[in-house]
Short mmCIF file of C-alpha atoms in Angstrom, two decimals:
data_model
loop_
_atom_site.label_atom_id
_atom_site.label_comp_id
_atom_site.label_asym_id
_atom_site.label_seq_id
_atom_site.Cartn_x
_atom_site.Cartn_y
_atom_site.Cartn_z
CA MET A 269 50.91 99.17 113.67
CA ALA A 270 50.15 100.31 110.56
CA SER A 271 46.28 100.73 111.66
CA ASP A 272 47.05 103.04 114.53
CA ARG A 273 48.85 106.12 112.31
CA LEU A 274 47.44 108.25 111.36
CA LEU A 275 46.40 109.13 107.89
CA PHE A 276 46.99 112.54 105.19
CA HIS A 277 42.44 112.40 104.98
CA GLU A 278 42.75 111.98 108.77
CA MET A 279 44.13 115.77 109.33
CA GLY A 280 41.81 117.63 107.95
CA LEU A 281 43.84 118.39 104.98
CA ASP A 282 41.84 120.12 101.47
CA ASP A 283 40.57 117.14 99.13
CA ARG A 284 43.13 119.36 96.30
CA LEU A 285 46.20 118.70 98.84
CA LEU A 286 44.93 114.81 99.49
CA LYS A 287 44.29 114.41 95.78
CA ALA A 288 47.65 115.55 95.06
CA LEU A 289 49.57 112.63 98.07
CA ALA A 290 47.55 109.92 96.32
CA ASP A 291 48.81 111.09 92.77
CA LEU A 292 52.48 110.91 94.50
CA GLY A 293 51.77 107.14 96.02
CA TRP A 294 52.37 108.58 99.23
CA ALA A 295 49.50 105.61 100.74
CA GLN A 296 50.59 106.58 104.10
CA PRO A 297 52.93 109.35 106.13
CA THR A 298 55.88 109.16 107.10
CA LEU A 299 57.15 109.56 110.86
CA ILE A 300 58.25 112.98 110.81
CA GLN A 301 54.90 113.63 108.49
CA GLU A 302 52.48 112.07 111.06
CA LYS A 303 54.44 113.95 113.71
CA ALA A 304 55.16 117.00 112.51
CA ILE A 305 51.93 118.14 110.45
CA PRO A 306 49.50 118.59 113.17
CA LEU A 307 51.38 120.50 114.99
CA ALA A 308 51.96 122.50 112.39
CA LEU A 309 48.60 123.02 111.11
CA ASP A 310 48.07 123.84 115.21
CA GLY A 311 50.15 126.78 115.03
CA LYS A 312 53.37 125.51 116.89
CA ASP A 313 56.61 125.91 116.45
CA LEU A 314 58.79 123.49 114.89
CA LEU A 315 62.52 122.38 115.72
CA ALA A 316 62.76 118.86 113.75
CA ARG A 317 65.31 116.72 113.39
CA ALA A 318 65.10 113.04 111.53
CA ARG A 319 67.31 111.05 109.25
CA THR A 320 68.01 112.29 106.31
CA GLY A 321 65.45 110.79 103.02
CA SER A 322 63.20 110.66 105.68
CA GLY A 323 60.13 113.43 104.11
CA LYS A 324 61.19 116.66 106.24
CA THR A 325 60.33 118.71 103.04
CA ALA A 326 56.53 117.59 102.77
CA ALA A 327 56.51 117.51 106.30
CA TYR A 328 56.60 121.25 106.41
CA ALA A 329 55.35 121.64 103.15
CA VAL A 330 52.01 120.29 103.22
CA PRO A 331 50.48 122.48 106.17
CA ILE A 332 52.11 125.13 104.88
CA ILE A 333 50.28 125.23 101.34
CA GLN A 334 47.10 123.84 103.52
CA ARG A 335 47.13 127.61 105.57
CA ILE A 336 47.31 129.44 102.43
CA LEU A 337 44.23 127.51 101.10
CA THR A 338 42.56 127.82 104.52
CA SER A 339 43.28 131.69 104.64
CA LYS A 340 42.20 132.46 100.61
CA GLN A 341 38.68 131.55 101.77
CA THR A 342 38.70 134.58 103.18
CA VAL A 343 41.28 137.01 102.47
CA ARG A 344 41.95 137.85 98.38
CA GLU A 345 44.91 139.69 98.68
CA GLN A 346 47.49 138.58 96.95
CA ALA A 347 51.10 138.53 98.94
CA VAL A 348 54.04 136.37 100.17
CA ARG A 349 53.08 134.47 102.97
CA ALA A 350 55.59 131.79 103.47
CA LEU A 351 59.23 132.08 103.00
CA ILE A 352 61.47 128.76 102.63
CA LEU A 353 65.46 129.29 102.96
CA VAL A 354 68.10 127.04 101.88
CA PRO A 355 71.35 126.64 101.59
CA THR A 356 71.78 125.51 98.04
CA LYS A 357 70.88 126.22 95.07
CA GLU A 358 70.25 122.55 93.90
CA LEU A 359 68.08 122.49 97.17
CA GLY A 360 66.04 125.07 95.89
CA GLN A 361 65.07 123.45 92.74
CA GLN A 362 63.41 120.66 94.47
CA VAL A 363 62.01 122.01 97.04
CA GLN A 364 59.90 124.32 94.81
CA ALA A 365 60.06 120.78 92.41
CA MET A 366 57.93 119.15 95.79
CA VAL A 367 55.66 122.16 96.42
CA ARG A 368 54.87 122.26 92.66
CA GLN A 369 53.53 118.17 93.41
CA LEU A 370 51.89 119.06 95.64
CA THR A 371 49.87 122.28 94.66
CA ALA A 372 49.13 120.46 91.02
CA PHE A 373 45.45 120.87 91.40
CA CYS A 374 45.87 124.22 93.52
CA ALA A 375 48.39 125.70 91.57
CA ARG A 376 46.02 129.14 90.87
CA ASP A 377 45.52 129.37 93.98
CA VAL A 378 48.86 128.15 95.63
CA ARG A 379 51.60 130.39 93.71
CA VAL A 380 55.46 129.35 94.23
CA ALA A 381 58.87 131.40 93.57
CA ASP A 382 62.29 129.82 92.90
CA ILE A 383 64.48 132.89 93.52
CA SER A 384 67.89 130.81 94.65
CA GLY A 385 69.04 129.91 91.02
CA LYS A 386 68.78 132.74 88.44
CA ALA A 387 71.85 134.66 87.90
CA ASP A 388 70.18 138.16 87.83
CA ILE A 389 68.25 139.87 90.37
CA SER A 390 66.74 142.15 88.51
CA ALA A 391 65.42 139.21 85.89
CA GLN A 392 63.29 138.48 88.87
CA ARG A 393 62.21 141.10 89.67
CA PRO A 394 59.11 140.60 87.89
CA ILE A 395 58.48 137.32 89.44
CA LEU A 396 57.95 138.52 92.64
CA MET A 397 55.94 141.91 91.76
CA GLU A 398 53.52 139.17 91.27
CA LYS A 399 53.61 138.36 94.91
CA PRO A 400 53.54 134.48 94.99
CA ASP A 401 52.39 132.53 98.18
CA ILE A 402 55.54 131.02 98.67
CA VAL A 403 59.04 132.13 97.98
CA VAL A 404 62.21 129.86 98.08
CA GLY A 405 65.42 131.05 97.95
CA THR A 406 68.95 131.02 99.69
CA PRO A 407 69.40 133.58 103.16
CA SER A 408 72.00 136.11 100.70
CA ARG A 409 69.56 135.91 97.23
CA VAL A 410 66.31 137.10 99.64
CA LEU A 411 68.51 139.37 101.59
CA ALA A 412 69.52 140.74 98.03
CA HIS A 413 65.92 141.61 96.71
CA LEU A 414 64.53 143.20 100.27
CA SER A 415 67.89 145.20 100.48
CA ALA A 416 66.75 146.03 96.74
CA GLN A 417 63.08 146.87 97.79
CA ASN A 418 61.82 143.80 95.36
CA MET A 419 59.54 142.04 97.61
CA ASN A 420 58.34 143.48 101.43
CA LEU A 421 57.26 140.21 103.28
CA GLN A 422 56.98 143.40 107.18
CA SER A 423 53.00 142.63 106.76
CA SER A 424 52.31 139.50 104.97
CA LEU A 425 54.84 136.63 105.77
CA GLU A 426 53.12 134.17 107.95
CA MET A 427 55.66 131.13 107.81
CA LEU A 428 59.53 131.12 108.22
CA VAL A 429 60.63 127.61 106.95
CA ILE A 430 65.08 127.38 107.28
CA ASP A 431 65.89 123.43 105.47
CA GLU A 432 69.15 122.22 106.58
CA ALA A 433 69.47 123.84 109.39
CA ASP A 434 72.65 122.95 110.57
CA LEU A 435 74.58 124.29 106.75
CA ILE A 436 72.56 127.23 106.73
CA PHE A 437 75.84 129.42 109.75
CA SER A 438 78.78 126.84 107.99
CA PHE A 439 78.17 127.97 104.42
CA GLY A 440 78.28 131.52 105.84
CA PHE A 441 75.18 132.77 105.69
CA GLU A 442 74.88 133.97 109.68
CA SER A 443 75.30 137.66 108.81
CA ASP A 444 72.67 137.55 105.96
CA LEU A 445 70.13 135.70 107.58
CA LYS A 446 70.33 137.89 111.00
CA SER A 447 70.13 140.94 108.76
CA LEU A 448 67.38 139.18 106.73
CA LEU A 449 65.22 138.68 110.26
CA CYS A 450 65.60 142.45 110.57
CA HIS A 451 62.86 142.47 107.33
CA LEU A 452 60.37 139.48 108.72
CA PRO A 453 57.14 140.46 111.12
CA LYS A 454 57.54 140.65 114.93
CA ILE A 455 55.36 137.24 114.61
CA TYR A 456 55.47 134.22 112.10
CA GLN A 457 55.30 130.25 112.35
CA ALA A 458 59.10 128.87 112.15
CA PHE A 459 59.65 125.40 111.48
CA LEU A 460 63.27 124.38 111.56
CA MET A 461 64.49 121.16 109.22
CA SER A 462 67.58 118.99 110.44
CA ALA A 463 69.29 115.98 110.44
CA THR A 464 71.24 117.13 112.97
CA LEU A 465 71.08 119.37 116.31
CA ASN A 466 74.34 120.80 116.25
CA GLU A 467 75.37 123.78 118.34
CA ASP A 468 74.53 126.20 114.75
CA VAL A 469 70.82 125.30 114.93
CA GLN A 470 70.90 126.20 118.79
CA SER A 471 71.91 129.57 117.52
CA LEU A 472 69.36 129.66 115.00
CA LYS A 473 66.86 128.16 117.07
CA GLU A 474 67.02 130.98 120.07
CA LEU A 475 66.73 133.70 117.29
CA VAL A 476 63.80 132.44 115.03
CA LEU A 477 61.80 130.19 117.15
CA HIS A 478 59.46 131.07 119.86
CA ASN A 479 58.13 128.12 122.33
CA PRO A 480 59.15 125.90 119.53
CA VAL A 481 57.99 121.46 119.76
CA THR A 482 61.39 119.70 119.30
CA LEU A 483 60.60 116.59 117.39
CA LYS A 484 63.45 113.63 117.47
CA LEU A 485 62.44 111.13 115.52
CA GLN A 486 65.03 108.51 115.74
CA GLY A 487 67.47 107.86 117.94
CA SER A 488 70.16 107.65 114.84
CA GLN A 489 71.02 109.66 112.40
CA LEU A 490 71.59 106.51 109.81
CA PRO A 491 69.79 103.75 108.76
CA ASP A 492 70.89 100.15 110.59
CA SER A 493 72.38 97.18 109.05
CA THR A 494 69.13 96.01 108.20
CA GLN A 495 68.73 98.73 105.15
CA LEU A 496 72.08 100.25 104.98
CA GLN A 497 75.15 98.08 104.78
CA GLN A 498 78.22 100.39 105.30
CA TYR A 499 82.14 98.97 105.13
CA SER A 500 85.72 100.63 105.08
CA VAL A 501 89.06 99.49 103.07
CA GLN A 502 92.27 100.80 104.81
CA CYS A 503 94.37 101.79 101.64
CA GLU A 504 97.47 103.86 100.50
CA GLU A 505 96.41 106.85 98.81
CA GLU A 506 97.06 105.45 94.79
CA ASP A 507 95.66 102.27 96.12
CA LYS A 508 92.47 104.54 95.95
CA PHE A 509 93.13 104.89 92.18
CA LEU A 510 93.51 100.84 91.90
CA LEU A 511 90.65 99.83 94.38
CA ILE A 512 88.19 101.98 92.05
CA TYR A 513 88.91 101.09 88.99
CA THR A 514 88.96 97.62 89.26
CA LEU A 515 85.87 97.72 90.93
CA LEU A 516 84.31 99.01 88.41
CA LYS A 517 86.22 97.38 85.24
CA LEU A 518 85.35 93.81 86.64
CA GLY A 519 82.13 94.82 86.41
CA LEU A 520 81.26 97.03 83.33
CA PHE A 521 82.25 97.59 80.13
CA SER A 522 80.41 101.12 79.29
CA ILE A 523 80.31 103.76 82.57
CA PRO A 524 78.02 106.29 81.71
CA ALA A 525 79.16 109.37 84.11
CA CYS A 526 78.57 112.68 85.15
CA VAL A 527 80.42 114.63 87.29
CA LEU A 528 78.96 117.38 89.35
CA ASN A 529 81.06 120.44 91.03
CA SER A 530 81.16 124.13 91.84
CA GLU A 531 82.93 125.66 89.37
CA LEU A 532 79.86 124.16 87.07
CA PRO A 533 76.74 126.70 86.30
CA VAL A 534 73.78 126.38 88.63
CA HIS A 535 71.67 125.79 85.44
CA SER A 536 74.00 122.47 84.28
CA ARG A 537 74.18 121.31 87.92
CA CYS A 538 70.57 120.92 88.05
CA HIS A 539 70.23 119.29 84.74
CA ILE A 540 72.37 116.92 85.87
CA ILE A 541 70.45 116.18 89.21
CA THR A 542 68.13 115.29 86.75
CA GLN A 543 69.18 113.41 84.41
CA PHE A 544 70.81 111.21 87.21
CA ASN A 545 67.65 110.79 88.52
CA GLN A 546 66.39 110.19 85.26
CA GLY A 547 68.88 107.24 85.18
CA PHE A 548 70.82 108.56 82.06
CA TYR A 549 73.84 107.90 84.16
CA ASN A 550 75.23 104.62 86.37
CA TYR A 551 77.45 107.39 87.87
CA ILE A 552 77.73 110.43 89.52
CA ILE A 553 81.13 111.97 90.72
CA ALA A 554 80.54 114.60 93.02
CA THR A 555 82.17 116.62 95.02
CA ASP A 556 80.81 118.41 98.14
CA GLU A 557 80.98 121.96 100.06
CA GLN A 558 84.23 121.01 101.02
CA SER A 559 86.98 123.38 99.37
CA LEU A 560 88.98 120.81 96.82
CA ALA A 561 91.81 123.96 97.14
CA ASN A 562 92.52 122.98 100.91
CA PRO A 563 90.89 119.72 101.59
CA SER A 564 91.67 119.95 104.91
CA ALA A 565 89.68 122.92 105.83
CA PRO A 566 86.65 122.94 107.39
CA PRO A 567 83.28 124.12 104.74
CA LYS A 568 83.25 127.31 105.47
CA GLY A 569 82.31 130.15 103.40
CA ASP A 570 83.26 130.40 99.72
CA GLU A 571 84.16 126.86 100.38
CA GLY A 572 87.18 127.10 101.96
CA THR A 573 89.44 129.27 98.79
CA GLY A 574 90.26 132.37 101.03
CA LYS A 575 88.39 134.92 98.87
CA LYS A 576 87.94 138.08 99.61
CA LYS A 577 84.63 139.71 101.45
CA LYS A 578 83.92 141.85 98.49
CA ARG A 579 83.97 138.59 95.99
CA LYS A 580 81.98 136.76 98.69
CA LYS A 581 78.93 139.13 98.57
CA LYS A 582 79.07 139.03 95.22
CA LYS A 583 78.96 135.94 94.74
CA ASN A 584 75.91 136.00 97.47
CA ALA A 585 74.64 138.07 94.91
CA GLY A 586 74.05 135.40 92.59
CA ASN A 587 75.91 137.55 89.65
CA GLY A 588 76.95 133.58 88.32
CA GLY A 589 80.63 134.62 87.64
CA GLY A 590 83.36 132.16 87.38
CA GLY A 591 85.22 130.13 89.80
CA LYS A 592 83.60 128.17 92.08
CA ASP A 593 80.10 128.74 93.75
CA MET A 594 79.90 128.89 97.48
CA GLU A 595 75.41 128.07 97.47
CA TYR A 596 76.78 124.59 96.57
CA GLY A 597 76.07 121.57 97.36
CA VAL A 598 75.62 118.11 96.70
CA SER A 599 76.50 116.08 99.65
CA ARG A 600 73.38 117.75 101.93
CA GLY A 601 69.43 117.93 101.19
CA ILE A 602 69.59 116.94 97.12
CA ASP A 603 67.47 113.65 96.35
CA PHE A 604 69.53 111.70 94.59
CA GLN A 605 67.17 109.19 93.68
CA ASN A 606 67.03 105.12 93.91
CA VAL A 607 71.06 105.53 94.76
CA SER A 608 72.25 101.78 95.57
CA ASN A 609 75.94 102.91 96.69
CA VAL A 610 78.04 105.68 97.66
CA VAL A 611 81.88 105.52 97.51
CA ASN A 612 83.88 107.80 99.83
CA PHE A 613 86.84 108.03 97.58
CA ASP A 614 88.05 110.79 100.38
CA LEU A 615 87.00 110.12 104.30
CA PRO A 616 85.09 113.50 104.17
CA ALA A 617 86.60 115.60 107.46
CA THR A 618 83.51 115.37 109.67
CA VAL A 619 81.08 113.48 111.15
CA ASP A 620 78.03 115.50 109.68
CA SER A 621 79.56 116.02 106.55
CA TYR A 622 79.78 111.36 106.43
CA ILE A 623 76.13 110.89 107.59
CA HIS A 624 75.09 113.52 104.53
CA ARG A 625 77.21 111.63 102.44
CA VAL A 626 76.07 108.46 103.14
CA GLY A 627 72.27 109.82 103.31
CA ARG A 628 71.89 109.85 99.86
CA THR A 629 71.53 106.23 99.42
CA ALA A 630 69.54 104.00 102.09
CA ARG A 631 66.21 106.64 102.17
CA ALA A 632 62.97 106.12 102.80
CA ASP A 633 62.47 101.87 102.93
CA ASN A 634 64.79 101.28 100.22
CA PRO A 635 68.41 99.66 100.93
CA GLY A 636 71.82 101.00 100.08
CA THR A 637 75.57 99.89 100.72
CA ALA A 638 78.30 102.67 101.59
CA LEU A 639 82.04 102.28 101.53
CA SER A 640 84.75 103.98 101.95
CA PHE A 641 88.44 104.13 101.35
CA VAL A 642 90.63 105.59 104.34
CA SER A 643 93.97 106.19 103.53
CA HIS A 644 96.66 105.73 106.91
CA THR A 645 96.36 110.00 107.05
CA GLU A 646 92.54 109.82 107.67
CA LEU A 647 92.47 107.07 110.51
CA PRO A 648 91.74 109.59 112.71
CA LEU A 649 88.92 110.86 110.83
CA LEU A 650 87.01 107.00 110.58
CA ALA A 651 87.89 106.78 114.66
CA GLN A 652 85.81 109.82 114.82
CA ILE A 653 83.00 108.71 112.72
CA GLU A 654 82.61 105.22 114.17
CA ASP A 655 82.91 106.70 117.70
CA ALA A 656 80.55 108.37 117.03
CA LEU A 657 78.20 105.73 115.24
CA THR A 658 78.55 103.26 118.01
CA GLY A 659 77.57 105.98 120.13
CA GLU A 660 74.39 106.17 118.83
CA ASN A 661 73.89 102.87 117.35
CA ALA A 662 75.90 99.50 117.84
CA ASP A 663 74.49 98.39 114.97
CA THR A 664 75.13 101.78 112.32
CA ALA A 665 79.43 101.49 112.36
CA LEU A 666 81.03 100.77 109.69
CA LYS A 667 82.28 97.58 109.31
CA PRO A 668 86.05 96.42 107.65
CA TYR A 669 85.51 95.38 104.35
CA SER A 670 88.14 92.81 103.36
CA PHE A 671 89.88 93.14 99.89
CA LYS A 672 93.15 91.15 98.77
CA MET A 673 94.75 93.88 97.17
CA GLU A 674 97.53 91.60 95.75
CA GLN A 675 94.52 89.84 93.74
CA ILE A 676 94.12 92.96 91.79
CA GLU A 677 98.12 93.72 91.39
CA GLY A 678 97.41 92.75 87.46
CA PHE A 679 95.24 96.70 86.82
CA ARG A 680 97.96 98.52 88.93
CA TYR A 681 100.20 99.05 85.49
CA ARG A 682 97.08 99.63 83.69
CA CYS A 683 96.13 102.08 86.51
CA ARG A 684 99.32 104.14 86.81
CA ASP A 685 98.67 104.51 82.43
CA ALA A 686 95.48 106.53 83.38
CA MET A 687 96.52 108.27 86.04
CA ARG A 688 99.90 109.53 83.77
CA SER A 689 97.22 111.35 81.83
CA VAL A 690 95.32 113.21 84.23
CA THR A 691 97.61 115.77 83.56
CA LYS A 692 97.09 119.75 84.48
CA GLN A 693 96.91 119.89 80.81
CA ALA A 694 94.08 117.81 80.07
CA VAL A 695 91.67 119.01 82.98
CA LYS A 696 92.32 122.66 81.41
CA GLU A 697 91.50 121.70 78.73
CA ALA A 698 88.57 119.55 79.88
CA ARG A 699 87.29 122.86 81.68
CA LEU A 700 87.99 125.21 78.72
CA LYS A 701 85.80 121.87 76.32
CA GLU A 702 82.87 122.31 79.39
CA ILE A 703 82.91 126.63 78.37
CA LYS A 704 82.90 126.00 75.05
CA GLN A 705 79.63 123.93 75.55
CA GLU A 706 78.35 126.08 77.40
CA LEU A 707 78.90 129.16 75.44
CA LEU A 708 77.34 127.07 72.84
CA ASN A 709 74.07 126.39 74.95
CA SER A 710 73.36 130.10 76.39
CA GLU A 711 70.50 131.07 75.52
CA LYS A 712 72.31 134.69 76.57
CA LEU A 713 74.12 134.73 73.77
CA LYS A 714 71.69 133.05 71.16
CA THR A 715 71.02 136.41 70.10
CA TYR A 716 74.62 137.50 70.01
CA PHE A 717 75.60 134.89 67.88
CA GLU A 718 72.83 134.98 65.14
CA ASP A 719 74.25 138.56 65.14
CA ASN A 720 77.68 136.89 64.66
CA PRO A 721 77.30 133.57 62.91
CA ARG A 722 81.37 133.69 62.25
CA ASP A 723 81.64 133.95 66.23
CA LEU A 724 79.43 130.97 65.94
CA GLN A 725 81.50 129.10 63.49
CA LEU A 726 85.03 129.61 64.79
CA LEU A 727 83.98 128.79 68.23
CA ARG A 728 82.00 125.40 66.97
CA HIS A 729 84.90 124.97 64.88
CA ASP A 730 88.25 125.52 67.31
CA ARG A 731 89.53 122.63 68.58
CA ASP A 732 92.19 121.12 71.40
CA LEU A 733 95.07 122.31 71.52
CA HIS A 734 96.51 119.46 73.44
CA PRO A 735 93.50 116.81 72.61
CA ALA A 736 92.83 113.94 75.24
CA VAL A 737 94.95 110.39 73.75
CA ILE A 738 92.31 107.59 73.33
CA LYS A 739 93.31 104.41 74.79
CA PRO A 740 90.53 101.68 72.96
CA HIS A 741 92.91 98.59 74.26
CA LEU A 742 92.34 99.46 77.72
CA LYS A 743 88.41 98.91 78.16
CA ASN A 744 88.54 95.41 77.24
CA VAL A 745 89.81 93.44 80.22
CA PRO A 746 91.48 89.87 79.63
CA GLU A 747 90.46 86.81 81.33
CA TYR A 748 94.05 86.08 82.73
CA LEU A 749 93.50 90.13 84.45
CA VAL A 750 91.02 88.54 86.55
CA PRO A 751 91.81 87.45 90.19
CA SER A 752 91.44 83.84 90.55
CA ALA A 753 88.43 84.39 93.50
CA LEU A 754 86.56 86.80 91.23
CA LYS A 755 85.78 84.61 87.83
CA GLY A 756 83.14 83.12 89.29
CA LEU A 757 81.56 86.88 90.41
CA ALA A 758 83.22 89.23 87.86
CA ASN A 759 81.33 89.77 84.60
CA PRO A 760 84.03 92.01 82.24
CA ILE A 761 82.15 92.88 79.40
CA THR A 762 84.67 93.22 76.77
CA GLY A 763 82.02 94.86 74.59
CA ARG A 764 79.18 94.43 72.30
CA LYS A 765 79.06 92.34 69.41
CA LYS A 766 76.58 92.02 67.29
CA ARG A 767 75.23 88.45 66.14
CA TRP A 768 76.58 87.17 63.30
CA ARG A 769 74.51 85.49 61.10
CA PRO A 770 75.28 83.77 57.59
CA SER A 771 75.04 86.42 54.75
CA LYS A 772 73.48 85.45 51.78
CA ALA A 773 75.20 83.81 48.57
CA ALA A 774 77.36 86.09 46.50
CA PRO A 775 76.37 86.79 43.32
CA PRO A 776 78.65 84.73 40.65
CA GLY A 777 81.48 85.58 39.68
CA VAL A 778 82.54 87.46 43.34
CA VAL A 779 84.50 86.05 45.83
CA LYS A 780 83.20 87.42 49.35
CA ASN A 781 85.73 87.25 51.90
CA ASN A 782 84.45 85.18 55.11
CA PHE A 783 87.87 85.82 57.42
CA LYS A 784 87.12 87.86 59.80
CA HIS A 785 83.68 85.22 60.40
CA GLN A 786 85.92 82.19 60.71
CA ARG A 787 88.19 83.68 63.27
CA ARG A 788 85.89 85.71 65.40
CA GLY A 789 85.76 84.54 69.24
CA ARG A 790 89.03 82.76 68.92
CA ASN A 791 91.61 83.21 70.93
CA PRO A 792 95.02 84.52 68.41
CA LEU A 793 97.84 83.41 71.21
CA LYS A 794 95.71 79.55 71.06
CA SER A 795 94.98 79.26 67.44
CA PHE A 796 98.13 80.39 65.98
CA ARG A 797 99.84 77.83 63.66
CA TYR A 798 103.28 78.06 61.85
CA THR A 799 103.16 76.30 58.52
CA GLY A 800 106.54 77.25 57.55
CA LYS A 801 108.30 78.40 54.50
CA LYS A 802 107.22 76.64 50.73
CA GLY A 803 108.68 72.77 51.40
CA GLU A 804 109.21 72.84 55.53
CA GLY A 805 107.15 70.98 57.43
CA ARG A 806 104.54 72.14 59.45
CA ALA A 807 104.77 73.31 62.85
CA SER A 808 103.18 70.80 65.05
CA LYS A 809 100.13 71.66 67.77
CA PRO A 810 101.23 72.23 71.02
CA GLY A 811 101.45 69.49 72.98
CA GLN A 812 102.69 66.85 70.28
CA SER A 813 106.00 65.64 69.54
#
């Protein structure tokens, strides 16, 4: 019962922290917060497994902030007291945002710095010279700063957090993390937070934890069917495109959508996530940590691209060069807000990846739906996922989604037409357009363009070599294409039209052409009447003799 739950004000937290929690609208802690915060405040090391969206970030952030506030009552020296390691830059920004919300009323006493997303290490040196209380970063970036002596943790660090712990090794951070631990003091409090407890997490446990308390708060890593509905559709590869096209087109006309992948600069990726969470887009089309170039490879290292070790190290240092970013991932950890549906166009290669992808919806107490398209080559993967989920809880298994593909055959020619337009040249032009936009928006190039206005004008007026062919007729869905079984349910919007109102009377001598208004809304195939040449009889209406 709710009355038996331990509340925030019963945990001995600082009033400023309680006020921030109240402003966030958190009436009571989640299960992971209720169990983890008191143990952390007692100084225990924690290994916590709780499903995605359960409030793990606040479960470690609240005790960290409380401990810093308590220590500053007696110790005035400014120092880095907490280090939070994250696998991706996007998650680093998210953690920093959460900490800042929790320290809204004590920001002068608890300062936080996210060093995961910036491009240049030298630009971050002044931030670390101020010795923020909490530092958030990826293992590679933190190690780079420690090696450059921009930060010293040997004498000051009191708390270490490894968030999304099961992803740290799979992103290729094992050697960086082991080297980083050599720069830490012998005694510190540590937290490992994860949605799964795999072999990598067990290895991390031996490296950083001392007599930890293990919290396994849910038997299942995904909500049951009362909160999360999971379905699968077995279809061939081309039918995946046909199915997604139909599902969207029968309900929508304008589709505000954004694309998120590892080739975009980190600032662009974080901006896209923010805009999606603010409701600017209905859809986000995202790749995760798996390599597009080698889909069968596991998500290791630099996304399975097979780049040289030297190149990896350069990327790890975060110099912001081109190509894919190994510290990128959206299927894990990122808190996309108010996601109602997750569609797996390609089935994830591992059970863990499926759990974390689907975990972007049905977060906290919100409902959600997951739909996975499964081709015949992906059936073994589907069996693995079903076995794993059924083994945990039969109520979390995928259900077959019965969809009669013959009902949407009328859309196949449109789908093929769209697929034919996605050529290598079109993709190249799209990427060049993105790069051009990044150059125009770059703060670093702002001074250059001020000194070289001609280059700016050339860039702005540079035209596409092979502009995309726009086919406006495909935006409308004629009534005859809507499957008979869906005519009462589908809502194919053919475009918003302004409501016509009779115009004011025309001035004397002016004849207004109202032909467009007279014909508005009529189907020309039904209203056309052939009158014949002069002297011939008028054609009869259909059905008349």
